[in-house]
PDB file of C-alpha atoms in Angstrom:
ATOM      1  CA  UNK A 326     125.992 122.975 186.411  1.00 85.00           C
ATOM      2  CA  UNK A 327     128.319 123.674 183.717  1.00 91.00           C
ATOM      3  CA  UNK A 328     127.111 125.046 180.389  1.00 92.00           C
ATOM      4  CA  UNK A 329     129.178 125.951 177.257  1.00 95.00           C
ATOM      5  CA  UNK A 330     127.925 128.742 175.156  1.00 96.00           C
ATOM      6  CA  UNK A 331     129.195 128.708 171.963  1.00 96.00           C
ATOM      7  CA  UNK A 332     129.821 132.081 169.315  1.00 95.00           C
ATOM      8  CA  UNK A 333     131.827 133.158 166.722  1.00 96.00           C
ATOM      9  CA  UNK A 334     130.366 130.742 163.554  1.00 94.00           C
ATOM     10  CA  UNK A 335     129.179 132.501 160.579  1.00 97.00           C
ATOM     11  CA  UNK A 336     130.084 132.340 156.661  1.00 97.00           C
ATOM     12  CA  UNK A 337     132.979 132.747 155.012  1.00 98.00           C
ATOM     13  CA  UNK A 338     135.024 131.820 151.588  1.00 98.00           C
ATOM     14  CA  UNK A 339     137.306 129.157 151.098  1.00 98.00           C
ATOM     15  CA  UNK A 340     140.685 130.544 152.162  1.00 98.00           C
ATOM     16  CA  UNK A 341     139.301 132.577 154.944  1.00 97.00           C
ATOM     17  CA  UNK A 342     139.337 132.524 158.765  1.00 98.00           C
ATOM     18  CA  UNK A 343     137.125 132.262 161.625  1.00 98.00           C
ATOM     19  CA  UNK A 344     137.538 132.141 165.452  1.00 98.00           C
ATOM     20  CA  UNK A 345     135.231 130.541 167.594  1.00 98.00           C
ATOM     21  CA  UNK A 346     134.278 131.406 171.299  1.00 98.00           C
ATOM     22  CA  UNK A 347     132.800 129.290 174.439  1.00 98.00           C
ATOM     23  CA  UNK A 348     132.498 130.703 177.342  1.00 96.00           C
ATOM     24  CA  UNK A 349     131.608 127.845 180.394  1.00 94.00           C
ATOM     25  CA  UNK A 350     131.298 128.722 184.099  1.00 89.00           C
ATOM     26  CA  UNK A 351     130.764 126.124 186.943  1.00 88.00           C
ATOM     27  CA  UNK A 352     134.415 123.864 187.226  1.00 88.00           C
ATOM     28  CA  UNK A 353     134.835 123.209 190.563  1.00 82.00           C
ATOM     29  CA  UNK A 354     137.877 121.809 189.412  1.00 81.00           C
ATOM     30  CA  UNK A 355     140.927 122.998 188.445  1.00 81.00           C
ATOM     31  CA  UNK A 356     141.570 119.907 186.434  1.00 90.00           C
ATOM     32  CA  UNK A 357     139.662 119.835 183.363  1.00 92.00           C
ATOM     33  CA  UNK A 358     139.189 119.389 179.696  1.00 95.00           C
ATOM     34  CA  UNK A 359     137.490 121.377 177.014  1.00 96.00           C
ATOM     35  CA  UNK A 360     137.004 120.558 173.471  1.00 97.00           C
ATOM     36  CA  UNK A 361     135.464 121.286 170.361  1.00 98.00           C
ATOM     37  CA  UNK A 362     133.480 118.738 167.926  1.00 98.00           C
ATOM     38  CA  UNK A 363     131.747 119.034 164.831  1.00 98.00           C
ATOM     39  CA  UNK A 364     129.077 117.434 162.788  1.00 98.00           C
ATOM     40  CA  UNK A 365     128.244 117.775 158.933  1.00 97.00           C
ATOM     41  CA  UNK A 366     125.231 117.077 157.072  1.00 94.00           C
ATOM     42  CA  UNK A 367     124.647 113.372 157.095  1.00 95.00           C
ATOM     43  CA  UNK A 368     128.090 112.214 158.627  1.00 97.00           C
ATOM     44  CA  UNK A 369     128.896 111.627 162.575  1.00 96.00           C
ATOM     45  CA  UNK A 370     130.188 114.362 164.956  1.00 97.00           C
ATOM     46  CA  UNK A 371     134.063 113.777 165.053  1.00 97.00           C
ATOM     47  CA  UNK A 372     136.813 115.847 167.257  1.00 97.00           C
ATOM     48  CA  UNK A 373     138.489 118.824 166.127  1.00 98.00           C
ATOM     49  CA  UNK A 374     140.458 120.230 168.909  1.00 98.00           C
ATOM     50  CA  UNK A 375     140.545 119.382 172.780  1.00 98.00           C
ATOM     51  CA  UNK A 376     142.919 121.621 175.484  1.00 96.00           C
ATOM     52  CA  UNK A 377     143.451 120.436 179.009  1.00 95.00           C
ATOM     53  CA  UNK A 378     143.508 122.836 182.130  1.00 92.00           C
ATOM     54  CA  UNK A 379     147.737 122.885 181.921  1.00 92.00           C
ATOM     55  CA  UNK A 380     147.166 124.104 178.254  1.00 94.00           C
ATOM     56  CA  UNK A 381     148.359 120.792 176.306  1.00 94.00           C
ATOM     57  CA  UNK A 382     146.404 121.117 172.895  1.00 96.00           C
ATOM     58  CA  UNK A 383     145.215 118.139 171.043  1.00 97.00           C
ATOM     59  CA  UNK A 384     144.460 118.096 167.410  1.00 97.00           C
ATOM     60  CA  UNK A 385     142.555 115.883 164.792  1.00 97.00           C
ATOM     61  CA  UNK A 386     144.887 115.758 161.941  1.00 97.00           C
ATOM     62  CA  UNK A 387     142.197 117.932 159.994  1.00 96.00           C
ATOM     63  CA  UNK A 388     142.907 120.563 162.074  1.00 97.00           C
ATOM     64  CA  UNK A 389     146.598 120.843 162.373  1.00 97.00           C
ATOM     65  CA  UNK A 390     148.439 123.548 161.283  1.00 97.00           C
ATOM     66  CA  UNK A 391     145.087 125.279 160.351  1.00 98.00           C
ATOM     67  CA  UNK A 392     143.485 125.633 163.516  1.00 98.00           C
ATOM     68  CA  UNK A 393     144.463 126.707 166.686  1.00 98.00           C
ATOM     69  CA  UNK A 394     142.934 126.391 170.204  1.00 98.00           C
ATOM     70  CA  UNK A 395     143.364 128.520 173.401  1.00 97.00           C
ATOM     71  CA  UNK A 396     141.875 129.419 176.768  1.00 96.00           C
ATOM     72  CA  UNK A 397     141.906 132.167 179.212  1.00 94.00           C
ATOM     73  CA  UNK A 398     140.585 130.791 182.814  1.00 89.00           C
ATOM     74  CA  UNK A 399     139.165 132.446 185.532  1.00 88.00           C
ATOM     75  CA  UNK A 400     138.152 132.321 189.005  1.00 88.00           C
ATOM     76  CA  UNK A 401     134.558 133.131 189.706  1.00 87.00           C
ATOM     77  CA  UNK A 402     134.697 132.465 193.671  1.00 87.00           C
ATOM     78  CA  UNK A 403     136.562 129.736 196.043  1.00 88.00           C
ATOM     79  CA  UNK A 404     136.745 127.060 194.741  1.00 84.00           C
ATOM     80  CA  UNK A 405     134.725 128.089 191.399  1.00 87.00           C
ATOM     81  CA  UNK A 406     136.017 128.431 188.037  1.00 90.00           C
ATOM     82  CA  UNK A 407     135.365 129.429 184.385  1.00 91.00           C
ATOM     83  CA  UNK A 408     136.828 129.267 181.172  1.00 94.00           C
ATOM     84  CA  UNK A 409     136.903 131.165 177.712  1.00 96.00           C
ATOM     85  CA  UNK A 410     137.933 128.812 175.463  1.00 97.00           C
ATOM     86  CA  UNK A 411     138.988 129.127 171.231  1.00 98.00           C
ATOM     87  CA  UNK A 412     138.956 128.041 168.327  1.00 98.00           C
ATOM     88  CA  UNK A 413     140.800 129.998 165.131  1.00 98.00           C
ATOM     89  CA  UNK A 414     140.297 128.264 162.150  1.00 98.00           C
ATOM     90  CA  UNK A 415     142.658 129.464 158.879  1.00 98.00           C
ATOM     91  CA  UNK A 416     142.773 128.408 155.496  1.00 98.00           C
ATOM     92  CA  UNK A 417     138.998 127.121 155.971  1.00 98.00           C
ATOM     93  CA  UNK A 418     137.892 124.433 153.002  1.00 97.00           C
ATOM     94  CA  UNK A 419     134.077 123.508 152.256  1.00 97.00           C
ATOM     95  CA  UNK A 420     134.981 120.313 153.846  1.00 97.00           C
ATOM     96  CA  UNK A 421     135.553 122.490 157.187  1.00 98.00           C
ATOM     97  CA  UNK A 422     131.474 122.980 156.691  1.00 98.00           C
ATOM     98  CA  UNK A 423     129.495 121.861 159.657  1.00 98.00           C
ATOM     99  CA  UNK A 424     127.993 122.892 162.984  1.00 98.00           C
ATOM    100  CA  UNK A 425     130.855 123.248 165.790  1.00 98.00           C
ATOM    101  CA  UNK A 426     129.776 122.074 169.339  1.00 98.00           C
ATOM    102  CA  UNK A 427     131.904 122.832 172.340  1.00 98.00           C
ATOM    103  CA  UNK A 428     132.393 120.334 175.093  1.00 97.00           C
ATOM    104  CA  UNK A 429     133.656 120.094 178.756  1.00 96.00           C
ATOM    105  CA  UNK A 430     134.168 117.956 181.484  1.00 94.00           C
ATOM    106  CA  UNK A 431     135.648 117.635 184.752  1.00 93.00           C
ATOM    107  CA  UNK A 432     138.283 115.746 184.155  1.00 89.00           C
ATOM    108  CA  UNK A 433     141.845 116.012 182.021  1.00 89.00           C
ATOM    109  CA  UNK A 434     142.161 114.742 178.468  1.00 91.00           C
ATOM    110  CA  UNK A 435     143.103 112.161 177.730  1.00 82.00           C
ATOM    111  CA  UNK A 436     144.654 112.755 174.393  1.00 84.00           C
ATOM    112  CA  UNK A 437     141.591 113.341 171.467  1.00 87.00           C
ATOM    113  CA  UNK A 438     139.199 112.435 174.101  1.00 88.00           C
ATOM    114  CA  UNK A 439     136.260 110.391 172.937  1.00 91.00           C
ATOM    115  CA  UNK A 440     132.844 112.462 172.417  1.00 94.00           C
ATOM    116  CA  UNK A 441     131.348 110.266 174.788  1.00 94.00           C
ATOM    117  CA  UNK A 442     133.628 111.315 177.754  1.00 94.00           C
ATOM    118  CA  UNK A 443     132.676 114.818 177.562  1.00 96.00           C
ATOM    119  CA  UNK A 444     129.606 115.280 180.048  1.00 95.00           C
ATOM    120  CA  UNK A 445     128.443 119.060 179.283  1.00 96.00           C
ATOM    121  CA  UNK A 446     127.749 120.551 175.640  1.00 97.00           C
ATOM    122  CA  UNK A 447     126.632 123.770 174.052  1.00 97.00           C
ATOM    123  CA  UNK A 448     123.768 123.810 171.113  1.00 96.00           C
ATOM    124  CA  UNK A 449     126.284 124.954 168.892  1.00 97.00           C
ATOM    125  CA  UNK A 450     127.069 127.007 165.950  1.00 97.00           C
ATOM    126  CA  UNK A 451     127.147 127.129 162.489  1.00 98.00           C
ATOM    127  CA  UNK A 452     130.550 127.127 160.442  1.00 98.00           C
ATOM    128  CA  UNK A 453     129.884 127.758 156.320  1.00 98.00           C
ATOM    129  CA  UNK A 454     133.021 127.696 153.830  1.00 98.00           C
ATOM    130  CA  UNK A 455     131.658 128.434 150.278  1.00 97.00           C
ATOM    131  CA  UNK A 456     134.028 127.585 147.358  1.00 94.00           C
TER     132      UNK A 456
END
């Protein structure tokens, strides 16, 4: 069973950076894709950034050229993998305001892959830009 933990969210001033964490163990893939969404107050969860498992990024347009998203992967066992996967957000807004949920599935992306293709998700975490 695959489950993203998410970490890293916290408060911080317009301007400022964060970087986000998810850790996610159980791939008994190597192809795969990992992403991160967020929801705001009162509006639907929407994509922010996806990566595949050959390191192709994929980017909302609300995210590019402010944040950036990486992984570091790792082999647990035969034929068992994990990932560390990130999120550094710069030049954060109030808009950026929300609660940041990280995704995977077995399986690559497929460009800004729909939030209903993703099969595994973390509880995630709370991102606050003040003005």
């Amino acid at each position: 069973q695959i489950q993203p933990v998410e970490s890293g969210g916290g408060s911080v001033q317009a301007g400022g950076t964060l970087k986000l964490s998810c850790g996610a163990s159980g791939f008994m893939d190597r192809n795969y894709c990992m992403g991160w969404f967020r929801q705001a107050p009162g509006k639907e969860r929407e994509a922010v950034a996806q990566i595949s498992s050959d390191d192709s990024p994929y980017y909302a347009d609300s995210a590019k050229g402010r944040f950036t998203i990486s992984q570091g992967r790792f082999t647990i066992s035969e034929g068992h993998y994990g990932n560390l996967m990130y999120l550094e957000m710069n030049s954060l807004n109030p808009e950026d305001s929300a609660t940041y949920y990280c995704a995977a599935r077995e399986f690559g992306c497929s460009l800004l892959t729909a939030e209903d293709e993703f099969v595994y998700w973390g509880q995630g975490t709370q991102v606050t830009v003040s003005s």
